[in-house]
Every structure is written in C-alpha cells, then in structure tokens.
Amino acid sequence: MIKELVKDEDALSQPCEAATAEDAQVAQDLLETLTSLEGAACLAANQIGAAKCIVAYLDDNDHPHIMYNPRMLQALGAFKAVEGCLSLEAESKVTRYDRIKVTYEELADGALQPRKKEFTGWTAQIIQHMIDHCKGKLV
C-alpha cells in the first residue's frame, strides 16, 4: 500500500527498532511507496510511519532492493555532499563515503538471511542516507 510521507522531524529523529521477518508488509509498503514517487531513489520505513530498520533503494538500473537492519562495516573515500530528503524541506551538507561495506538482512523463504555487500558511488551515498534515517539522524 502506498503510504503518505512523514514530515514530522520529532518522529523521524527517533532511532528505529530492529526489523524482523514479521515486518514484511512494512517492506512491501515501503517498496510500493518508493516506486510511486517520481525521481525518488531511496526511502526508509520511518518515512512512511513505521519505526523499523528497513530501507528501500533503486540501483543504477532502477531495480528496487530492500535491506533489513543495514549497518556500515567499512567506509572509504570521504567527500562532502549536499543532499535533499523527501521528508525534509531544506538540503543538508553531509560527509559521505564513496565506497562502503554493509551488512544487512534480506527476506528469503519467510526468514531473514544475513548478507554483506560493497557499494560504490551514488548507491553507496543513498544507502548511507537511509542508514542515517534508521538511526534517527536527520541529515
């Protein structure tokens, strides 16, 4: 179900709870909401009103992906960026990393399966933005 975006900074600044396989409907709603928004690249569950650590993003080929409980393990190549956010009015100046290694979980056969992957460039940047959302960090 497509959800309305949360704009309340108090709600968005709360750290998200760990997600479980039972949060599959939240992930589905997140995916449907993301793909309904023109020009959107990523979305975190707290942006649709669910304080769960789930993120959705579109890769370089516009294929959607879901990550449960993502965490950065390694970050290389710091750079300054100016980012916009679907939930916030103003742009923010942030430090991002061009190459990151992330651990996360993926729903497969009704259970969360651990994954680890490296990301670079734009995809690395938007995943960092989503991890910040999960921590309640407003960029």
Short mmCIF file of N, CA and C in Angstrom, two decimals:
data_model
loop_
_atom_site.label_atom_id
_atom_site.label_comp_id
_atom_site.label_asym_id
_atom_site.label_seq_id
_atom_site.Cartn_x
_atom_site.Cartn_y
_atom_site.Cartn_z
N MET A 1 0.84 -1.18 0.00
CA MET A 1 0.00 0.00 0.00
C MET A 1 0.89 1.25 0.00
N ILE A 2 0.57 2.18 -0.85
CA ILE A 2 1.31 3.44 -0.91
C ILE A 2 0.94 4.28 0.31
N LYS A 3 1.97 4.72 1.03
CA LYS A 3 1.79 5.49 2.27
C LYS A 3 2.15 6.96 2.05
N GLU A 4 1.61 7.79 2.91
CA GLU A 4 1.95 9.20 2.90
C GLU A 4 3.30 9.39 3.59
N LEU A 5 4.12 10.30 3.08
CA LEU A 5 5.43 10.53 3.67
C LEU A 5 5.32 11.31 4.98
N VAL A 6 6.10 10.88 5.96
CA VAL A 6 6.17 11.54 7.26
C VAL A 6 7.09 12.74 7.14
N LYS A 7 6.64 13.89 7.63
CA LYS A 7 7.44 15.12 7.60
C LYS A 7 7.80 15.58 9.01
N ASP A 8 7.26 14.92 10.03
CA ASP A 8 7.45 15.29 11.44
C ASP A 8 8.87 14.96 11.88
N GLU A 9 9.68 16.00 12.12
CA GLU A 9 11.08 15.80 12.48
C GLU A 9 11.24 15.09 13.82
N ASP A 10 10.29 15.27 14.76
CA ASP A 10 10.37 14.55 16.04
C ASP A 10 10.25 13.05 15.81
N ALA A 11 9.33 12.63 14.97
CA ALA A 11 9.16 11.21 14.66
C ALA A 11 10.37 10.67 13.91
N LEU A 12 10.87 11.44 12.96
CA LEU A 12 11.99 10.99 12.15
C LEU A 12 13.31 10.94 12.93
N SER A 13 13.40 11.67 14.04
CA SER A 13 14.64 11.70 14.81
C SER A 13 14.73 10.58 15.85
N GLN A 14 13.73 9.71 15.90
CA GLN A 14 13.76 8.56 16.81
C GLN A 14 14.45 7.39 16.13
N PRO A 15 15.41 6.75 16.83
CA PRO A 15 16.04 5.57 16.24
C PRO A 15 15.01 4.46 16.00
N CYS A 16 15.18 3.74 14.92
CA CYS A 16 14.25 2.67 14.56
C CYS A 16 14.56 1.38 15.32
N GLU A 17 13.53 0.58 15.51
CA GLU A 17 13.69 -0.74 16.12
C GLU A 17 14.23 -1.71 15.07
N ALA A 18 14.88 -2.77 15.55
CA ALA A 18 15.34 -3.81 14.63
C ALA A 18 14.13 -4.44 13.95
N ALA A 19 14.28 -4.71 12.68
CA ALA A 19 13.19 -5.31 11.90
C ALA A 19 13.29 -6.84 11.98
N THR A 20 12.15 -7.49 11.80
CA THR A 20 12.08 -8.95 11.79
C THR A 20 11.36 -9.39 10.51
N ALA A 21 11.31 -10.69 10.30
CA ALA A 21 10.60 -11.22 9.13
C ALA A 21 9.12 -10.86 9.18
N GLU A 22 8.58 -10.64 10.37
CA GLU A 22 7.17 -10.27 10.51
C GLU A 22 6.88 -8.87 9.98
N ASP A 23 7.93 -8.13 9.66
CA ASP A 23 7.77 -6.77 9.12
C ASP A 23 7.73 -6.76 7.59
N ALA A 24 7.45 -7.90 6.99
CA ALA A 24 7.43 -8.00 5.52
C ALA A 24 6.42 -7.04 4.90
N GLN A 25 5.28 -6.81 5.56
CA GLN A 25 4.29 -5.89 4.99
C GLN A 25 4.81 -4.45 4.99
N VAL A 26 5.57 -4.08 6.03
CA VAL A 26 6.19 -2.75 6.06
C VAL A 26 7.13 -2.62 4.88
N ALA A 27 7.93 -3.66 4.62
CA ALA A 27 8.87 -3.63 3.50
C ALA A 27 8.13 -3.49 2.17
N GLN A 28 7.02 -4.20 2.04
CA GLN A 28 6.23 -4.12 0.80
C GLN A 28 5.64 -2.73 0.62
N ASP A 29 5.11 -2.15 1.70
CA ASP A 29 4.57 -0.79 1.64
C ASP A 29 5.67 0.21 1.27
N LEU A 30 6.86 0.00 1.83
CA LEU A 30 7.99 0.87 1.56
C LEU A 30 8.36 0.82 0.07
N LEU A 31 8.40 -0.37 -0.47
CA LEU A 31 8.71 -0.55 -1.88
C LEU A 31 7.66 0.09 -2.78
N GLU A 32 6.39 -0.13 -2.47
CA GLU A 32 5.31 0.44 -3.28
C GLU A 32 5.32 1.97 -3.21
N THR A 33 5.60 2.50 -2.02
CA THR A 33 5.64 3.96 -1.87
C THR A 33 6.82 4.53 -2.64
N LEU A 34 8.00 3.92 -2.51
CA LEU A 34 9.18 4.40 -3.22
C LEU A 34 8.96 4.42 -4.72
N THR A 35 8.45 3.32 -5.27
CA THR A 35 8.29 3.26 -6.72
C THR A 35 7.17 4.15 -7.24
N SER A 36 6.33 4.65 -6.34
CA SER A 36 5.26 5.56 -6.75
C SER A 36 5.72 7.01 -6.85
N LEU A 37 6.89 7.31 -6.28
CA LEU A 37 7.39 8.68 -6.20
C LEU A 37 8.34 8.97 -7.36
N GLU A 38 7.97 9.91 -8.18
CA GLU A 38 8.81 10.27 -9.33
C GLU A 38 10.11 10.90 -8.86
N GLY A 39 11.22 10.38 -9.35
CA GLY A 39 12.53 10.94 -9.04
C GLY A 39 13.11 10.51 -7.71
N ALA A 40 12.41 9.65 -6.96
CA ALA A 40 12.91 9.20 -5.66
C ALA A 40 13.90 8.05 -5.87
N ALA A 41 14.95 8.02 -5.04
CA ALA A 41 15.97 6.98 -5.15
C ALA A 41 15.97 6.02 -3.97
N CYS A 42 15.46 6.49 -2.82
CA CYS A 42 15.52 5.67 -1.62
C CYS A 42 14.50 6.15 -0.60
N LEU A 43 14.19 5.26 0.34
CA LEU A 43 13.20 5.57 1.36
C LEU A 43 13.43 4.65 2.56
N ALA A 44 13.28 5.19 3.75
CA ALA A 44 13.39 4.40 4.98
C ALA A 44 12.00 4.23 5.58
N ALA A 45 11.82 3.15 6.33
CA ALA A 45 10.50 2.83 6.87
C ALA A 45 9.94 3.93 7.77
N ASN A 46 10.81 4.63 8.50
CA ASN A 46 10.27 5.70 9.35
C ASN A 46 9.71 6.85 8.53
N GLN A 47 10.05 6.94 7.27
CA GLN A 47 9.50 7.98 6.40
C GLN A 47 8.07 7.66 5.96
N ILE A 48 7.63 6.41 6.21
CA ILE A 48 6.23 6.06 5.93
C ILE A 48 5.50 5.70 7.22
N GLY A 49 6.08 6.09 8.37
CA GLY A 49 5.40 5.94 9.64
C GLY A 49 5.64 4.64 10.39
N ALA A 50 6.61 3.85 9.96
CA ALA A 50 6.94 2.60 10.66
C ALA A 50 8.36 2.70 11.20
N ALA A 51 8.52 2.70 12.51
CA ALA A 51 9.83 2.89 13.14
C ALA A 51 10.61 1.58 13.16
N LYS A 52 10.79 1.01 11.98
CA LYS A 52 11.53 -0.25 11.81
C LYS A 52 12.76 0.02 10.95
N CYS A 53 13.80 -0.73 11.18
CA CYS A 53 15.05 -0.53 10.45
C CYS A 53 14.99 -1.30 9.12
N ILE A 54 14.25 -0.70 8.18
CA ILE A 54 14.10 -1.26 6.84
C ILE A 54 14.29 -0.11 5.85
N VAL A 55 15.04 -0.37 4.79
CA VAL A 55 15.25 0.64 3.76
C VAL A 55 14.99 0.05 2.39
N ALA A 56 14.59 0.90 1.47
CA ALA A 56 14.40 0.52 0.07
C ALA A 56 15.19 1.50 -0.78
N TYR A 57 15.79 1.00 -1.85
CA TYR A 57 16.50 1.88 -2.76
C TYR A 57 16.42 1.31 -4.17
N LEU A 58 16.66 2.19 -5.12
CA LEU A 58 16.72 1.80 -6.52
C LEU A 58 18.19 1.79 -6.94
N ASP A 59 18.63 0.70 -7.57
CA ASP A 59 20.02 0.63 -8.01
C ASP A 59 20.20 1.43 -9.30
N ASP A 60 21.40 1.35 -9.87
CA ASP A 60 21.72 2.14 -11.07
C ASP A 60 20.84 1.80 -12.27
N ASN A 61 20.20 0.63 -12.24
CA ASN A 61 19.30 0.21 -13.32
C ASN A 61 17.84 0.37 -12.93
N ASP A 62 17.59 1.13 -11.86
CA ASP A 62 16.24 1.38 -11.32
C ASP A 62 15.54 0.12 -10.82
N HIS A 63 16.31 -0.89 -10.45
CA HIS A 63 15.72 -2.09 -9.83
C HIS A 63 15.62 -1.84 -8.33
N PRO A 64 14.46 -2.13 -7.73
CA PRO A 64 14.28 -1.88 -6.29
C PRO A 64 14.91 -3.00 -5.44
N HIS A 65 15.42 -2.58 -4.29
CA HIS A 65 16.01 -3.51 -3.32
C HIS A 65 15.54 -3.14 -1.92
N ILE A 66 15.43 -4.15 -1.07
CA ILE A 66 15.06 -3.95 0.33
C ILE A 66 16.20 -4.47 1.21
N MET A 67 16.53 -3.70 2.23
CA MET A 67 17.51 -4.14 3.23
C MET A 67 16.85 -4.04 4.60
N TYR A 68 16.96 -5.11 5.36
CA TYR A 68 16.54 -5.11 6.76
C TYR A 68 17.79 -4.91 7.61
N ASN A 69 17.72 -4.02 8.58
CA ASN A 69 18.78 -3.81 9.58
C ASN A 69 20.17 -3.56 8.97
N PRO A 70 20.29 -2.62 8.03
CA PRO A 70 21.61 -2.36 7.44
C PRO A 70 22.54 -1.65 8.42
N ARG A 71 23.81 -2.02 8.34
CA ARG A 71 24.86 -1.38 9.15
C ARG A 71 26.11 -1.26 8.29
N MET A 72 26.78 -0.12 8.39
CA MET A 72 28.03 0.07 7.67
C MET A 72 29.16 -0.59 8.46
N LEU A 73 29.95 -1.39 7.76
CA LEU A 73 31.11 -2.03 8.37
C LEU A 73 32.39 -1.28 8.05
N GLN A 74 32.43 -0.68 6.86
CA GLN A 74 33.64 -0.01 6.40
C GLN A 74 33.24 1.13 5.49
N ALA A 75 34.01 2.22 5.55
CA ALA A 75 33.73 3.38 4.71
C ALA A 75 35.05 4.00 4.26
N LEU A 76 35.20 4.19 2.95
CA LEU A 76 36.43 4.75 2.38
C LEU A 76 36.09 5.86 1.38
N GLY A 77 36.99 6.82 1.29
CA GLY A 77 36.83 7.88 0.29
C GLY A 77 35.84 8.95 0.71
N ALA A 78 36.09 9.60 1.84
CA ALA A 78 35.18 10.64 2.33
C ALA A 78 35.09 11.80 1.35
N PHE A 79 33.88 12.35 1.25
CA PHE A 79 33.66 13.55 0.44
C PHE A 79 32.48 14.33 1.02
N LYS A 80 32.42 15.60 0.71
CA LYS A 80 31.32 16.46 1.15
C LYS A 80 30.23 16.43 0.09
N ALA A 81 28.99 16.38 0.55
CA ALA A 81 27.86 16.36 -0.37
C ALA A 81 26.74 17.24 0.16
N VAL A 82 25.90 17.68 -0.74
CA VAL A 82 24.67 18.39 -0.37
C VAL A 82 23.53 17.48 -0.80
N GLU A 83 22.69 17.12 0.17
CA GLU A 83 21.62 16.16 -0.10
C GLU A 83 20.26 16.75 0.20
N GLY A 84 19.31 16.34 -0.59
CA GLY A 84 17.92 16.61 -0.31
C GLY A 84 17.30 15.37 0.31
N CYS A 85 16.12 15.54 0.87
CA CYS A 85 15.42 14.42 1.50
C CYS A 85 13.93 14.58 1.24
N LEU A 86 13.27 13.49 0.97
CA LEU A 86 11.84 13.53 0.69
C LEU A 86 11.02 14.01 1.89
N SER A 87 11.57 13.85 3.09
CA SER A 87 10.83 14.21 4.31
C SER A 87 11.19 15.57 4.87
N LEU A 88 12.25 16.18 4.36
CA LEU A 88 12.71 17.46 4.91
C LEU A 88 12.70 18.53 3.84
N GLU A 89 12.43 19.75 4.25
CA GLU A 89 12.36 20.87 3.31
C GLU A 89 13.74 21.29 2.81
N ALA A 90 14.68 21.46 3.75
CA ALA A 90 15.98 22.02 3.40
C ALA A 90 16.97 20.92 3.00
N GLU A 91 17.94 21.31 2.17
CA GLU A 91 19.04 20.42 1.85
C GLU A 91 20.04 20.45 3.00
N SER A 92 20.85 19.41 3.10
CA SER A 92 21.83 19.31 4.18
C SER A 92 23.21 19.06 3.61
N LYS A 93 24.23 19.63 4.29
CA LYS A 93 25.62 19.35 3.95
C LYS A 93 26.06 18.19 4.82
N VAL A 94 26.59 17.14 4.19
CA VAL A 94 26.98 15.93 4.92
C VAL A 94 28.32 15.40 4.40
N THR A 95 28.95 14.58 5.20
CA THR A 95 30.11 13.83 4.76
C THR A 95 29.64 12.43 4.40
N ARG A 96 29.97 11.99 3.22
CA ARG A 96 29.63 10.64 2.76
C ARG A 96 30.91 9.95 2.31
N TYR A 97 30.78 8.68 2.01
CA TYR A 97 31.92 7.88 1.58
C TYR A 97 31.61 7.24 0.24
N ASP A 98 32.61 7.23 -0.63
CA ASP A 98 32.42 6.74 -1.99
C ASP A 98 32.34 5.20 -2.05
N ARG A 99 32.94 4.53 -1.08
CA ARG A 99 32.96 3.07 -1.07
C ARG A 99 32.61 2.59 0.34
N ILE A 100 31.58 1.77 0.45
CA ILE A 100 31.16 1.27 1.76
C ILE A 100 30.95 -0.25 1.70
N LYS A 101 31.12 -0.87 2.85
CA LYS A 101 30.77 -2.28 3.01
C LYS A 101 29.65 -2.31 4.04
N VAL A 102 28.57 -3.00 3.69
CA VAL A 102 27.37 -3.01 4.52
C VAL A 102 26.98 -4.45 4.85
N THR A 103 26.58 -4.65 6.09
CA THR A 103 25.95 -5.90 6.48
C THR A 103 24.46 -5.60 6.63
N TYR A 104 23.62 -6.52 6.20
CA TYR A 104 22.19 -6.33 6.27
C TYR A 104 21.52 -7.69 6.19
N GLU A 105 20.21 -7.68 6.27
CA GLU A 105 19.46 -8.91 6.13
C GLU A 105 18.47 -8.77 4.98
N GLU A 106 18.16 -9.90 4.38
CA GLU A 106 17.24 -9.95 3.26
C GLU A 106 16.21 -11.03 3.56
N LEU A 107 14.96 -10.77 3.23
CA LEU A 107 13.91 -11.75 3.46
C LEU A 107 13.93 -12.80 2.34
N ALA A 108 14.10 -14.06 2.73
CA ALA A 108 14.11 -15.16 1.77
C ALA A 108 13.42 -16.36 2.42
N ASP A 109 12.42 -16.89 1.74
CA ASP A 109 11.67 -18.05 2.25
C ASP A 109 11.12 -17.81 3.65
N GLY A 110 10.64 -16.58 3.90
CA GLY A 110 10.00 -16.26 5.17
C GLY A 110 10.93 -15.99 6.33
N ALA A 111 12.23 -15.99 6.09
CA ALA A 111 13.19 -15.74 7.17
C ALA A 111 14.23 -14.71 6.71
N LEU A 112 14.79 -13.98 7.67
CA LEU A 112 15.83 -13.02 7.34
C LEU A 112 17.16 -13.74 7.21
N GLN A 113 17.84 -13.49 6.10
CA GLN A 113 19.13 -14.11 5.81
C GLN A 113 20.21 -13.03 5.81
N PRO A 114 21.34 -13.29 6.51
CA PRO A 114 22.41 -12.29 6.56
C PRO A 114 23.10 -12.12 5.21
N ARG A 115 23.44 -10.89 4.90
CA ARG A 115 24.13 -10.57 3.65
C ARG A 115 25.23 -9.53 3.97
N LYS A 116 26.21 -9.47 3.09
CA LYS A 116 27.27 -8.47 3.18
C LYS A 116 27.60 -8.07 1.76
N LYS A 117 27.73 -6.77 1.52
CA LYS A 117 27.97 -6.32 0.15
C LYS A 117 28.69 -4.99 0.17
N GLU A 118 29.48 -4.76 -0.87
CA GLU A 118 30.14 -3.46 -1.06
C GLU A 118 29.36 -2.64 -2.07
N PHE A 119 29.30 -1.35 -1.82
CA PHE A 119 28.62 -0.41 -2.71
C PHE A 119 29.55 0.75 -2.99
N THR A 120 29.39 1.35 -4.17
CA THR A 120 30.21 2.50 -4.54
C THR A 120 29.33 3.59 -5.14
N GLY A 121 29.90 4.78 -5.21
CA GLY A 121 29.26 5.90 -5.90
C GLY A 121 27.90 6.30 -5.34
N TRP A 122 26.98 6.58 -6.26
CA TRP A 122 25.65 7.07 -5.90
C TRP A 122 24.91 6.08 -5.00
N THR A 123 24.99 4.79 -5.30
CA THR A 123 24.29 3.79 -4.49
C THR A 123 24.84 3.79 -3.07
N ALA A 124 26.14 3.91 -2.92
CA ALA A 124 26.73 3.99 -1.57
C ALA A 124 26.21 5.22 -0.83
N GLN A 125 26.09 6.33 -1.54
CA GLN A 125 25.64 7.57 -0.91
C GLN A 125 24.20 7.45 -0.42
N ILE A 126 23.31 6.90 -1.23
CA ILE A 126 21.91 6.84 -0.80
C ILE A 126 21.71 5.80 0.32
N ILE A 127 22.51 4.75 0.31
CA ILE A 127 22.41 3.77 1.41
C ILE A 127 22.86 4.41 2.72
N GLN A 128 23.89 5.23 2.67
CA GLN A 128 24.33 5.95 3.88
C GLN A 128 23.21 6.87 4.38
N HIS A 129 22.53 7.52 3.46
CA HIS A 129 21.41 8.40 3.82
C HIS A 129 20.33 7.60 4.55
N MET A 130 20.04 6.41 4.04
CA MET A 130 18.99 5.56 4.64
C MET A 130 19.42 5.01 6.00
N ILE A 131 20.69 4.65 6.13
CA ILE A 131 21.20 4.17 7.43
C ILE A 131 21.07 5.29 8.46
N ASP A 132 21.36 6.53 8.05
CA ASP A 132 21.16 7.67 8.95
C ASP A 132 19.70 7.77 9.39
N HIS A 133 18.77 7.59 8.46
CA HIS A 133 17.35 7.62 8.82
C HIS A 133 17.04 6.57 9.88
N CYS A 134 17.57 5.37 9.72
CA CYS A 134 17.31 4.30 10.68
C CYS A 134 17.84 4.64 12.07
N LYS A 135 18.92 5.42 12.12
CA LYS A 135 19.50 5.84 13.40
C LYS A 135 18.77 7.05 14.00
N GLY A 136 17.82 7.60 13.24
CA GLY A 136 17.12 8.79 13.70
C GLY A 136 17.91 10.06 13.45
N LYS A 137 18.91 9.97 12.61
CA LYS A 137 19.75 11.11 12.29
C LYS A 137 19.15 11.86 11.11
N LEU A 138 18.80 13.11 11.34
CA LEU A 138 18.26 13.95 10.27
C LEU A 138 19.42 14.62 9.56
N VAL A 139 19.52 14.40 8.28
CA VAL A 139 20.67 14.96 7.52
C VAL A 139 20.32 16.32 6.98
#
